[in-house]
Short mmCIF file of N, CA and C in Angstrom, two decimals:
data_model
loop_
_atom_site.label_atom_id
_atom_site.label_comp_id
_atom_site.label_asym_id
_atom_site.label_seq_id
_atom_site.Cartn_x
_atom_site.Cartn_y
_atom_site.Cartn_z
N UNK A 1 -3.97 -27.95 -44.54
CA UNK A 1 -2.69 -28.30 -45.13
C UNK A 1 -2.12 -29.49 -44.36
N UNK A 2 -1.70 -30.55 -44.97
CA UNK A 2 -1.13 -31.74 -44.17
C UNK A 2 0.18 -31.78 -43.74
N UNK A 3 0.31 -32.12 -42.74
CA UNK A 3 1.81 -32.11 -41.87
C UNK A 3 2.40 -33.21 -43.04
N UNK A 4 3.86 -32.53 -42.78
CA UNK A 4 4.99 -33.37 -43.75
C UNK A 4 5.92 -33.19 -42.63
N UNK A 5 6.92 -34.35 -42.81
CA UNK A 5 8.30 -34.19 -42.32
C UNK A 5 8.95 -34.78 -43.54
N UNK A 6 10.51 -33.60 -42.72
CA UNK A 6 11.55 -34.16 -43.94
C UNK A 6 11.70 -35.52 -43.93
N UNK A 7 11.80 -36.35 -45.13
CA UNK A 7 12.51 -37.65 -45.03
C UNK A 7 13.46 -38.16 -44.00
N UNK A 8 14.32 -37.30 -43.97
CA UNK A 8 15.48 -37.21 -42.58
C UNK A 8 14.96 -38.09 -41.37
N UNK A 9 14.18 -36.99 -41.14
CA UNK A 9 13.06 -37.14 -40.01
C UNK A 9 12.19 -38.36 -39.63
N UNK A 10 11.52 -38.57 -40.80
CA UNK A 10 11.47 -40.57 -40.60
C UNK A 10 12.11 -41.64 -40.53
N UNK A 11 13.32 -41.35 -41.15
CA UNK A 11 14.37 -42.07 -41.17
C UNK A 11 14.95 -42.06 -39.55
N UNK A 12 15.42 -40.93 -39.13
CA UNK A 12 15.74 -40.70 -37.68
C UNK A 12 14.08 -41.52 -36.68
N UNK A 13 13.16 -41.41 -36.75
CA UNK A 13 12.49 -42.02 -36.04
C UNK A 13 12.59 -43.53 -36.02
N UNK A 14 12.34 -43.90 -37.57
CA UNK A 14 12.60 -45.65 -37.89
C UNK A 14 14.24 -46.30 -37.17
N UNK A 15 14.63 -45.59 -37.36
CA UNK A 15 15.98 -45.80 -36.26
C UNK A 15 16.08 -46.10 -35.48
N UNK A 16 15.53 -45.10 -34.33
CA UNK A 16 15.83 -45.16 -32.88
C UNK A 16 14.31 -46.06 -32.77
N UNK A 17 13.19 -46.23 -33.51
CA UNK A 17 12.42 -47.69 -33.00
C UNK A 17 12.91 -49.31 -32.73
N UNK A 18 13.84 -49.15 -34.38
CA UNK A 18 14.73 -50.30 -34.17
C UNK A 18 15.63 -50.07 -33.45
N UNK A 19 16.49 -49.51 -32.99
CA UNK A 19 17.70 -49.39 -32.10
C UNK A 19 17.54 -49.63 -30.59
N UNK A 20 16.10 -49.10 -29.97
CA UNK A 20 15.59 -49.14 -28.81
C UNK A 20 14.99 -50.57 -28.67
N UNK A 21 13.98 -51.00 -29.83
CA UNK A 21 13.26 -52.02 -29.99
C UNK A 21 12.03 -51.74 -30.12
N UNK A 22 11.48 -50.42 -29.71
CA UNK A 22 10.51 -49.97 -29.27
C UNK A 22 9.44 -50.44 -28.34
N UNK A 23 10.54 -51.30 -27.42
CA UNK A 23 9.76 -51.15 -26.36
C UNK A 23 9.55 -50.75 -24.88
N UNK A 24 9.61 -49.19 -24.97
CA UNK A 24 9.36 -48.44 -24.12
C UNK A 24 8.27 -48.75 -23.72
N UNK A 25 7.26 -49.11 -24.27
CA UNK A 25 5.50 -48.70 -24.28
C UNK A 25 5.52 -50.06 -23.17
N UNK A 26 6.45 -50.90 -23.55
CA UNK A 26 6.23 -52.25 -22.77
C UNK A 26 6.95 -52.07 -21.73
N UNK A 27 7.67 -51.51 -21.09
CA UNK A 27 8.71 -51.64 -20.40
C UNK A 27 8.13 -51.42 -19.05
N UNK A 28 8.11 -52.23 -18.10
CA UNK A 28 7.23 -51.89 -16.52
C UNK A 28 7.90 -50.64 -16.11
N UNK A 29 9.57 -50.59 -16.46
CA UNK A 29 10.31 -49.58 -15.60
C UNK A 29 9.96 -48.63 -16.28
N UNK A 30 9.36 -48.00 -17.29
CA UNK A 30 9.04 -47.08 -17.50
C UNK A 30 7.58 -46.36 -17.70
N UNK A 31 7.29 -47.64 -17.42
CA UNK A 31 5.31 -47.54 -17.16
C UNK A 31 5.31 -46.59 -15.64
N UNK A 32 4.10 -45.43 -15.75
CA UNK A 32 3.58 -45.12 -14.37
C UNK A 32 3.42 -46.35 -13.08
N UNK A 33 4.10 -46.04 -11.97
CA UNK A 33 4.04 -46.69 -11.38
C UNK A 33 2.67 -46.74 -10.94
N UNK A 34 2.15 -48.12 -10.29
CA UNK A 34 0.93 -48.39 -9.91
C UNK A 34 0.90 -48.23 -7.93
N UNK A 35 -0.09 -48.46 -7.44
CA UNK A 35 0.01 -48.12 -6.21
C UNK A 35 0.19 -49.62 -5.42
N UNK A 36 1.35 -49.75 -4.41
CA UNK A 36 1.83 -50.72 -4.10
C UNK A 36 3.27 -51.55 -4.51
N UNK A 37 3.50 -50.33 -5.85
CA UNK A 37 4.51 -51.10 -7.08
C UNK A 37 5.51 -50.10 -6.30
N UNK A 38 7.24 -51.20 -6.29
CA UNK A 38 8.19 -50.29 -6.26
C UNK A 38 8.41 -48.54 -6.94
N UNK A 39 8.71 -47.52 -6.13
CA UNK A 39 8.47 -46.32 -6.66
C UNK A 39 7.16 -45.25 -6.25
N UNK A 40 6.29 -46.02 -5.70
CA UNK A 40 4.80 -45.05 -5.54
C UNK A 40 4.41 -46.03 -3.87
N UNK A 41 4.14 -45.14 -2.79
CA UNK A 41 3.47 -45.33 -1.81
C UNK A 41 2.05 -45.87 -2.20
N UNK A 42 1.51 -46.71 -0.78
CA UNK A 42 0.48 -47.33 -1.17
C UNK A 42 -0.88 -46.25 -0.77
N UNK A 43 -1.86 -47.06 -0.44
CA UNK A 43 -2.80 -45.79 -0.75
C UNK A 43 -2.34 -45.15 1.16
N UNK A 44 -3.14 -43.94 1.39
CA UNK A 44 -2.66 -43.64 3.04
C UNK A 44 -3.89 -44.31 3.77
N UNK A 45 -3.28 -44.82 4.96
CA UNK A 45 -4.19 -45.52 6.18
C UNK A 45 -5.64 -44.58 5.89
N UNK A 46 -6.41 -45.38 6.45
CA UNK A 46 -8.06 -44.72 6.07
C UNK A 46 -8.24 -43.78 6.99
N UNK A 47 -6.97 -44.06 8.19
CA UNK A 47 -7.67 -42.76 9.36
C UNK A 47 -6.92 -41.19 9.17
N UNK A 48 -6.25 -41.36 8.07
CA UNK A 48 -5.35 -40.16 7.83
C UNK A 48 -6.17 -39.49 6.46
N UNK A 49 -7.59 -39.98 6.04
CA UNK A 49 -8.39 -38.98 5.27
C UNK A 49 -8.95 -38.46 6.11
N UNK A 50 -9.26 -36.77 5.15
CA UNK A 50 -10.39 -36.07 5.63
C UNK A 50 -11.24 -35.46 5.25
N UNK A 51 -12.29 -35.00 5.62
CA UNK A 51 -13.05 -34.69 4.72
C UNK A 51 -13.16 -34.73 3.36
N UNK A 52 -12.37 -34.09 2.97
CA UNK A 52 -11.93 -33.34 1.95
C UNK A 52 -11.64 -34.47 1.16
N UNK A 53 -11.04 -35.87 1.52
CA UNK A 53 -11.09 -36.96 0.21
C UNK A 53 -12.45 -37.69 0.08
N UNK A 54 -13.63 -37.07 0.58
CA UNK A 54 -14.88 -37.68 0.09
C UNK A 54 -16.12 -36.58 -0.80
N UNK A 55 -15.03 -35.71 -0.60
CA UNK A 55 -16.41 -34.75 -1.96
C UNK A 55 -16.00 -35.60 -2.91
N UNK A 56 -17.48 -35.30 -3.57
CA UNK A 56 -17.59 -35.57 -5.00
C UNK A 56 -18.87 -36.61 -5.11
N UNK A 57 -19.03 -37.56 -5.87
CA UNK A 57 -20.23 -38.22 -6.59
C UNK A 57 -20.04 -39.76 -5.98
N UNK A 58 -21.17 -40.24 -5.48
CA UNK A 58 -20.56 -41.88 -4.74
C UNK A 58 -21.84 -42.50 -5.57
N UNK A 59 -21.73 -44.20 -5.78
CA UNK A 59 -23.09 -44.86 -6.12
C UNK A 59 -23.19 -45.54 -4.95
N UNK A 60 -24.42 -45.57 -4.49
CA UNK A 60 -24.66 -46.29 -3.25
C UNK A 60 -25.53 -47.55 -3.83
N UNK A 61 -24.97 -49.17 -2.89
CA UNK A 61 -25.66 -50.12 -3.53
C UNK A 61 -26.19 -50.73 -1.97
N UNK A 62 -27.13 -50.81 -1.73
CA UNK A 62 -27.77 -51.18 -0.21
C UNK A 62 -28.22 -52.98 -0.68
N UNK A 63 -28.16 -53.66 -0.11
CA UNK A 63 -28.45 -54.94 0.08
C UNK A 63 -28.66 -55.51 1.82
N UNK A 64 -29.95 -55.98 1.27
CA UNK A 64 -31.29 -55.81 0.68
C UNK A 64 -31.45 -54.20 0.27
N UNK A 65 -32.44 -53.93 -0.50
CA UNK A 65 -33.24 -52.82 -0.30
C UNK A 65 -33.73 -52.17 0.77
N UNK A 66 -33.50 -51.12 0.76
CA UNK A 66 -34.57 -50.62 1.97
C UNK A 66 -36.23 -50.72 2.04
N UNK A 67 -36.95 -50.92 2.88
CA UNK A 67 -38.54 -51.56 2.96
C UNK A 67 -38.83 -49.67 1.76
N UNK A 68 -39.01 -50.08 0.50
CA UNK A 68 -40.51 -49.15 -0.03
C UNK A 68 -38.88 -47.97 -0.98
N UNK A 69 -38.02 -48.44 -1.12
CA UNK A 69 -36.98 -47.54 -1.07
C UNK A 69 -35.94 -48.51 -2.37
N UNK A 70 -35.27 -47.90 -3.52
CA UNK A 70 -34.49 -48.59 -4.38
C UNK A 70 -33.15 -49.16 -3.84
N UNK A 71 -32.61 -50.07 -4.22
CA UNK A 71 -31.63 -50.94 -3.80
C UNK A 71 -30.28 -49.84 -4.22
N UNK A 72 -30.63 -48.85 -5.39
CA UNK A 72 -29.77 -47.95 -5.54
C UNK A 72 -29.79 -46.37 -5.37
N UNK A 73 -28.84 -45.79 -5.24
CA UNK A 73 -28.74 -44.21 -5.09
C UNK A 73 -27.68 -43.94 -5.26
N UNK A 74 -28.05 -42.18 -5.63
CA UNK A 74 -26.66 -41.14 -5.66
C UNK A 74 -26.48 -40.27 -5.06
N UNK A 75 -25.00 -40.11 -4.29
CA UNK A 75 -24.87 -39.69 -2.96
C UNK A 75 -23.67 -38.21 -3.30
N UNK A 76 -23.80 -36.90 -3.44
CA UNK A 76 -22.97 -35.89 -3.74
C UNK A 76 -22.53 -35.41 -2.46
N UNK A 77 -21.33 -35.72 -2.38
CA UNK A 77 -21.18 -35.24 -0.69
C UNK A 77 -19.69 -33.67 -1.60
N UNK A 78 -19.98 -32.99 -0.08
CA UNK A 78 -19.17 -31.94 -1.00
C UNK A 78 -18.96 -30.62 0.60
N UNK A 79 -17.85 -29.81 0.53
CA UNK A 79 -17.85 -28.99 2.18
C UNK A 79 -18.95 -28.52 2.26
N UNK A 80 -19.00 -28.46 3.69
CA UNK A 80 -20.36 -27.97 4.55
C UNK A 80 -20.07 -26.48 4.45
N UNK A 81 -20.69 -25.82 4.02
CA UNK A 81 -21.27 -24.44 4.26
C UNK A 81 -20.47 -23.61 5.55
N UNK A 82 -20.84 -23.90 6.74
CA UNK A 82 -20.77 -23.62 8.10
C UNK A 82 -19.77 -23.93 8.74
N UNK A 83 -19.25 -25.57 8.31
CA UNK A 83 -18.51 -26.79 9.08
C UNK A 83 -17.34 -26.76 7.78
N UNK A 84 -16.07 -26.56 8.17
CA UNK A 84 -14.99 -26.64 7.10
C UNK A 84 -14.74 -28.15 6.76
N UNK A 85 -14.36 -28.78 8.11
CA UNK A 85 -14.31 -30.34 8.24
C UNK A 85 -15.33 -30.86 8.49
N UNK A 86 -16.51 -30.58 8.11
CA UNK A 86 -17.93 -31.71 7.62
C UNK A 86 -17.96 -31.94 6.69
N UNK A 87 -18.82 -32.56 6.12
CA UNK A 87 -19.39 -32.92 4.74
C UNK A 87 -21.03 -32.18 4.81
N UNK A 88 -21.31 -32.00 3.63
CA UNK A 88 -23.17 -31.66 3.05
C UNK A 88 -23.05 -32.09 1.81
N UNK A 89 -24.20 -32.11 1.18
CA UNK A 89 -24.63 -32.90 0.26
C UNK A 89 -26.27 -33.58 -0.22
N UNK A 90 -26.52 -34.19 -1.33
CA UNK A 90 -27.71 -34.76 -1.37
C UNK A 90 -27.64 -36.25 -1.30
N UNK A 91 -28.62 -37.17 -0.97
CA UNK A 91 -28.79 -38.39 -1.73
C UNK A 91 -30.06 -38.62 -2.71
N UNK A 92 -30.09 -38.80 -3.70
CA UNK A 92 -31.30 -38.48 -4.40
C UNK A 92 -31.40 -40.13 -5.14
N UNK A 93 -32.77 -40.89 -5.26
CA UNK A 93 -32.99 -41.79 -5.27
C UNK A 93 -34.22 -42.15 -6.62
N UNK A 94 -34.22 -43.22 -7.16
CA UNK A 94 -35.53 -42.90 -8.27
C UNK A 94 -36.68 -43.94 -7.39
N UNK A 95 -37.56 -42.92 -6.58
CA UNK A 95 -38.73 -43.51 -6.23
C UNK A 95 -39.53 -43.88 -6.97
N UNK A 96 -40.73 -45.10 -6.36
CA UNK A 96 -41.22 -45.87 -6.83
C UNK A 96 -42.82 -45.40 -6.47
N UNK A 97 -43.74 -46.25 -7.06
CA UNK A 97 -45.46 -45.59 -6.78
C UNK A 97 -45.43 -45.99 -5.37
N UNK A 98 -44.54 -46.54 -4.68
CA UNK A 98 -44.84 -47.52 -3.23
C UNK A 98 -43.96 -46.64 -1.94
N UNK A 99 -43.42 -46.04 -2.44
CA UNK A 99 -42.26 -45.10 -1.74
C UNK A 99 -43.45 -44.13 -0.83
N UNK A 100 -43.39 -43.88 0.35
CA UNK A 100 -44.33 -43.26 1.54
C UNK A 100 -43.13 -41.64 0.99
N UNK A 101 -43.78 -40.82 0.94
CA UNK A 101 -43.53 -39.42 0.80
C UNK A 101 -43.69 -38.64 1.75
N UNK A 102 -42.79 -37.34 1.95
CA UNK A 102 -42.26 -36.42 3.05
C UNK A 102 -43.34 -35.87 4.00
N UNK A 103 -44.37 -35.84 3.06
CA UNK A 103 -45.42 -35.18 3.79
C UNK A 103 -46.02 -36.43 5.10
N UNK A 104 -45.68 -37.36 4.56
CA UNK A 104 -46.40 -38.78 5.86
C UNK A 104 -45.24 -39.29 6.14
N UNK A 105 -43.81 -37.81 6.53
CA UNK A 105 -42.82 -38.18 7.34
C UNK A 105 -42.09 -39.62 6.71
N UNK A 106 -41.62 -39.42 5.61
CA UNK A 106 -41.18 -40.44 4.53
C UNK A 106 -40.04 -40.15 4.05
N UNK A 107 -39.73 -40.50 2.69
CA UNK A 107 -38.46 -40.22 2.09
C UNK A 107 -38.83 -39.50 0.45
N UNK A 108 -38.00 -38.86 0.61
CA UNK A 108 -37.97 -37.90 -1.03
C UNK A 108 -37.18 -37.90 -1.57
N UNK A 109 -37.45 -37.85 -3.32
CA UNK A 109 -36.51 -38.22 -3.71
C UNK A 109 -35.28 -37.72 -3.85
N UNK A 110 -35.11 -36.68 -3.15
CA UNK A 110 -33.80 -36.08 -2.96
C UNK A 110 -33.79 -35.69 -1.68
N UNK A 111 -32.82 -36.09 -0.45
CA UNK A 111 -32.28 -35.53 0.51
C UNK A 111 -31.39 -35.21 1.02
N UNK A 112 -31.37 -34.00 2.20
CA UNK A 112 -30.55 -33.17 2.12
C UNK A 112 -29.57 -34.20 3.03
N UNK A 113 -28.57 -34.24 3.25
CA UNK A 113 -27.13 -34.90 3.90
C UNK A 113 -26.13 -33.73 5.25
N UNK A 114 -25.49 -34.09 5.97
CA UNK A 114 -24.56 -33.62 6.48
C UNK A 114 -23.47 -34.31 7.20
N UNK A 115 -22.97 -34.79 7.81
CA UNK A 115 -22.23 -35.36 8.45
C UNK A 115 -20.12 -35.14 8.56
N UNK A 116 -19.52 -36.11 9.08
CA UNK A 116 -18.66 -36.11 9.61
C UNK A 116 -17.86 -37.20 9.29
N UNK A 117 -15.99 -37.23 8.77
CA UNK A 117 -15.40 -38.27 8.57
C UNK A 117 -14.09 -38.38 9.38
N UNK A 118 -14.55 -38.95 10.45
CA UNK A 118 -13.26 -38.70 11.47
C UNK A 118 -12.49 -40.47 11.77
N UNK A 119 -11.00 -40.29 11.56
CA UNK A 119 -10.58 -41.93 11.69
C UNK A 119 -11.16 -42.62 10.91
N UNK A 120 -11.49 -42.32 9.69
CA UNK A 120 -12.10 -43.59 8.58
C UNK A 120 -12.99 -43.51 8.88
N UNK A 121 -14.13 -43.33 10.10
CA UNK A 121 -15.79 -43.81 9.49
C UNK A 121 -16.34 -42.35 9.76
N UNK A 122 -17.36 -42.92 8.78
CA UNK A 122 -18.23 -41.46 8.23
C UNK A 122 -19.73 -41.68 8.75
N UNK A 123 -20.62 -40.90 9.37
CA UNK A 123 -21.58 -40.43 9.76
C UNK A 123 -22.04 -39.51 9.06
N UNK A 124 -23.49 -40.03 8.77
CA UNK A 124 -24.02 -38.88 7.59
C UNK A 124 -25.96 -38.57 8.51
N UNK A 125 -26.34 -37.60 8.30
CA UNK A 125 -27.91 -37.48 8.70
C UNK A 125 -28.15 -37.25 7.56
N UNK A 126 -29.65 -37.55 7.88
CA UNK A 126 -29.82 -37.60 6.57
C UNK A 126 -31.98 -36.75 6.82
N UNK A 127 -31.92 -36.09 5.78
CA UNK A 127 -32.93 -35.42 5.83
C UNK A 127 -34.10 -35.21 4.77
N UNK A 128 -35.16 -35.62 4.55
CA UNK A 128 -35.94 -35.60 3.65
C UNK A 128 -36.68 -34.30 3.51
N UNK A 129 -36.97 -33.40 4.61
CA UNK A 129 -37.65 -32.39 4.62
C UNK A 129 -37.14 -31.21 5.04
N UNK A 130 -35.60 -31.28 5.12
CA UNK A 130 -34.76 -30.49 5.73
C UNK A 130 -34.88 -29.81 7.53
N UNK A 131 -36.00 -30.59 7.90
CA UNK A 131 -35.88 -30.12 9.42
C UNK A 131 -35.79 -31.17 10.41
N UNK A 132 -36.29 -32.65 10.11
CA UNK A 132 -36.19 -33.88 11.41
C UNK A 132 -34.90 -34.71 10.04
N UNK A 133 -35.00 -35.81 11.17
CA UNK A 133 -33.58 -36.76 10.52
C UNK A 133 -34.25 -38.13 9.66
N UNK A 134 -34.21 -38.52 8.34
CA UNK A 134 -34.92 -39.34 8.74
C UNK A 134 -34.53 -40.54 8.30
N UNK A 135 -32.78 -40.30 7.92
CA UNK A 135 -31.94 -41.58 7.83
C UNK A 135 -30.62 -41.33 8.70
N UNK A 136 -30.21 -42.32 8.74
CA UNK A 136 -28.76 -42.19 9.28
C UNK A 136 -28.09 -42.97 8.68
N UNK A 137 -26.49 -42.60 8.30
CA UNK A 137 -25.70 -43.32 7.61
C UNK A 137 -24.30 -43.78 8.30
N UNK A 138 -23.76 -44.78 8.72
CA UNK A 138 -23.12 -45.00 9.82
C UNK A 138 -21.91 -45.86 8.84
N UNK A 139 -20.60 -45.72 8.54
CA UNK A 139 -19.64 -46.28 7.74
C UNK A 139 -18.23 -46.16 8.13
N UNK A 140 -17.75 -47.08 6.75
CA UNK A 140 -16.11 -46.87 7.23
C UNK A 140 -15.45 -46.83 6.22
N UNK A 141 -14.22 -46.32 5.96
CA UNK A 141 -13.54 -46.46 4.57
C UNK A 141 -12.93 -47.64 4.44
N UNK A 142 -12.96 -48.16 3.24
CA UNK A 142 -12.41 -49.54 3.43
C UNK A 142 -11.11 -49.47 2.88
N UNK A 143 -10.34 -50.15 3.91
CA UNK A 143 -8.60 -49.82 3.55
C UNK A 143 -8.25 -50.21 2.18
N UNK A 144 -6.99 -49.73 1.79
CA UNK A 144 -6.55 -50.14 0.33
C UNK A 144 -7.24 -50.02 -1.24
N UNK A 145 -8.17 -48.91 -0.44
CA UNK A 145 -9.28 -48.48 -1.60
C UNK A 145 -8.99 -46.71 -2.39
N UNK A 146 -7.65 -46.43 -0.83
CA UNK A 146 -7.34 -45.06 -1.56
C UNK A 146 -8.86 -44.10 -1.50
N UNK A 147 -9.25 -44.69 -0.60
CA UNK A 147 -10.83 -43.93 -0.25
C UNK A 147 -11.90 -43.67 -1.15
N UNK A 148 -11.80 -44.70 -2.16
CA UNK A 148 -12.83 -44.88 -3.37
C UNK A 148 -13.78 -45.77 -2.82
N UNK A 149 -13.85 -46.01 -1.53
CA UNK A 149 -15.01 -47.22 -1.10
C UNK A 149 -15.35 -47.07 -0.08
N UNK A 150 -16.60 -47.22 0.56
CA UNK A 150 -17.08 -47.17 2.67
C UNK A 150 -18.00 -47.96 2.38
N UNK A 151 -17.75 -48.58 3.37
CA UNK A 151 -19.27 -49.82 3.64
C UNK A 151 -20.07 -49.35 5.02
N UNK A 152 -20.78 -49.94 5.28
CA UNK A 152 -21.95 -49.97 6.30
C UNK A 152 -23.04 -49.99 6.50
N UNK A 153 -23.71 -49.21 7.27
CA UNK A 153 -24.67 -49.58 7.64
C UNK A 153 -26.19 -47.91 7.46
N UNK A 154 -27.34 -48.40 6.91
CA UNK A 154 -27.75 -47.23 6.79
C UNK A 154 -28.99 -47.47 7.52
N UNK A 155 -29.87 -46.52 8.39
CA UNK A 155 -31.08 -46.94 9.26
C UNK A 155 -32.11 -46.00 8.92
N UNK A 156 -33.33 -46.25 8.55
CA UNK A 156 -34.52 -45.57 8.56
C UNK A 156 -35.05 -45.06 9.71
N UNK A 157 -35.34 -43.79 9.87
CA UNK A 157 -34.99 -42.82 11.00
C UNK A 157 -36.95 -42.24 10.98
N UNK A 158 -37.11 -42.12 9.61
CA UNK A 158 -38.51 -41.53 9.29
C UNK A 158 -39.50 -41.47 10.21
N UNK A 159 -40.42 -41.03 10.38
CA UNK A 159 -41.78 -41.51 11.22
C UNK A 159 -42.52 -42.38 10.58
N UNK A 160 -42.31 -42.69 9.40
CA UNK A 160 -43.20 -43.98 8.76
C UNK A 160 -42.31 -45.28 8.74
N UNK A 161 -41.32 -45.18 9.15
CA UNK A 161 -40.33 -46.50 9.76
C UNK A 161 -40.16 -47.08 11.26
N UNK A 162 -40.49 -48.15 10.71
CA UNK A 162 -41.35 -49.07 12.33
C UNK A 162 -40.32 -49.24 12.82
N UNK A 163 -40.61 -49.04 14.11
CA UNK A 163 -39.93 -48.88 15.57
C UNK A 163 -38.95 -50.07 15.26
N UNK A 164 -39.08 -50.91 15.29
CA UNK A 164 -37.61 -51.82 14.89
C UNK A 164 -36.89 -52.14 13.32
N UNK A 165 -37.16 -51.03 13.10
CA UNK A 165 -36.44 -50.64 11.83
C UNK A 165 -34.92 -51.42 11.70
N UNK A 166 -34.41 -51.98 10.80
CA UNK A 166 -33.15 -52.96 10.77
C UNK A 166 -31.92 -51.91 9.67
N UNK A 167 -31.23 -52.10 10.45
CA UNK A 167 -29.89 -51.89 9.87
C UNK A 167 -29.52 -52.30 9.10
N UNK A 168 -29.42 -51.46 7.48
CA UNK A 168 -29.44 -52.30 6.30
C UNK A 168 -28.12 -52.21 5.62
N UNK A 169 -27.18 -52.86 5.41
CA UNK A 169 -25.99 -52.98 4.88
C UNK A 169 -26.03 -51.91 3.40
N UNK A 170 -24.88 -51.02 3.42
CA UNK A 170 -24.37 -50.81 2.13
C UNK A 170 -23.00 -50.67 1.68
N UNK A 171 -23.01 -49.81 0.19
CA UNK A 171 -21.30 -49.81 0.21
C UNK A 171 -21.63 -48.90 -1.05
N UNK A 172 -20.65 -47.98 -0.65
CA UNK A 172 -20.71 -46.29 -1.52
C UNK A 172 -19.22 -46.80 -2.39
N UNK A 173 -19.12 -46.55 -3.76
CA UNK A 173 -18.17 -46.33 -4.38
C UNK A 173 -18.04 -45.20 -5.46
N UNK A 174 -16.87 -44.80 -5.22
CA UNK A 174 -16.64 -43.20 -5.74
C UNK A 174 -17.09 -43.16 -7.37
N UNK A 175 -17.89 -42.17 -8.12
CA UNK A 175 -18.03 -42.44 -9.43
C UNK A 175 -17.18 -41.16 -9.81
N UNK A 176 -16.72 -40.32 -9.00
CA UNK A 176 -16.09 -38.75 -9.45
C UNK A 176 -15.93 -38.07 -8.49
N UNK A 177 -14.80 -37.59 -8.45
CA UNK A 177 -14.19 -36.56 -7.39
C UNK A 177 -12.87 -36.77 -6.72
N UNK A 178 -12.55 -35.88 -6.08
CA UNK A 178 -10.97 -36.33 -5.66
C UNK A 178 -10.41 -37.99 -5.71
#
C-alpha cells in the first residue's frame, strides 16, 4: 500500500523549504563537525593510544618489496589472549612460486603476530611457524591520522634471510576497526 500524506502536509513541508531556503543540507554550522573544525577536538596525541585503537584490519604497503615476499599484505591485529594491553593477530600474504616456505625456516602465508603499542610506536613479532621469530615489525603512529596510519620499518628475522638482511620501509593503513 503506498504512503500518502494529507495535502496539508505537503503544503506545510513546501513552506518551511522556502521559508528556510533549504539550506540546511548546505549550511557548515549545521554540518557534523569535522576533526580540527571549530566544535570537535583534533585527533588525540599518538602517545595517548592504546592498544585497543589498533584492533581491527590494516593494509600493509612495504616499499621495496621484501627479497621473495609481495609488496602487499593483511595485517588483523586484535587483544592478546594472555596480555590485555598487547596486541595478537595474523599477517597473511599472497605468496608467490619464489617465496622460501616454513619448513626451510621461511615465510607462510599466514603468520602468527604479537606485540606491543606503547607511546605511539608499535612492535610486532612476527611468526611463521608459531615457535622462532621470523619477522619483526618496528613502527610509529603517524600523528594527525587519529591512528588510521604507522609507518616503519619491517626486518626479515627467518633463517633463510641473509645475515645482513635490510630494513625495509612500510606503512599500515586502517581498512576496519575502531
Amino acid at each position: 500500500m503506498p504512503l500518502t500524506f494529507p495535502r496539508s502536509a505537503l503544503v506545510f513541508i513546501a513552506a518551511s523549504a522556502v521559508i528556510t531556503g533549504a539550506n540546511g543540507q548546505n549550511n557548515p554550522d549545521l554540518q557534523a563537525p569535522r576533526a580540527g573544525s571549530p566544535g570537535m577536538s583534533a585527533c588525540p596525541p599518538v602517545t595517548q593510544l592504546k592498544a585497543a585503537s589498533i584492533h581491527g584490519t590494516w593494509r600493509v604497503r612495504f616499499a621495496p618489496a621484501p627479497a621473495g615476499l609481495p609488496a602487499d599484505a593483511t595485517l588483523r591485529l586484535e587483544r592478546h589472549a594472555e596480555f590485555s594491553e598487547s596486541v595478537a593477530g595474523f599477517v597473511t600474504r599472497e605468496l608467490g612460486p619464489t617465496a622460501v616456505q616454513p619448513a626451510g625456516g621461511g615465510h607462510a602465508a599466514k603468520a602468527q603476530l604479537a606485540g606491543d603499542l606503547e607511546d605511539g610506536h608499535l612492535t610486532l613479532d612476527e611468526s611463521s611457524n608459531g615457535i622462532s621469530i621470523t619477522g619483526a615489525w618496528n613502527g610509529k603512529m603517524v600523528e594527525g591520522t587519529c591512528g588510521r596510519k604507522i609507518s616503519g620499518t619491517w626486518k626479515d628475522m627467518s633463517s633463510s634471510a641473509p645475515a645482513d638482511a635490510p630494513d625495509i620501509p612500510f606503512t599500515l593503513e586502517r581498512v576496519s576497526g575502531w
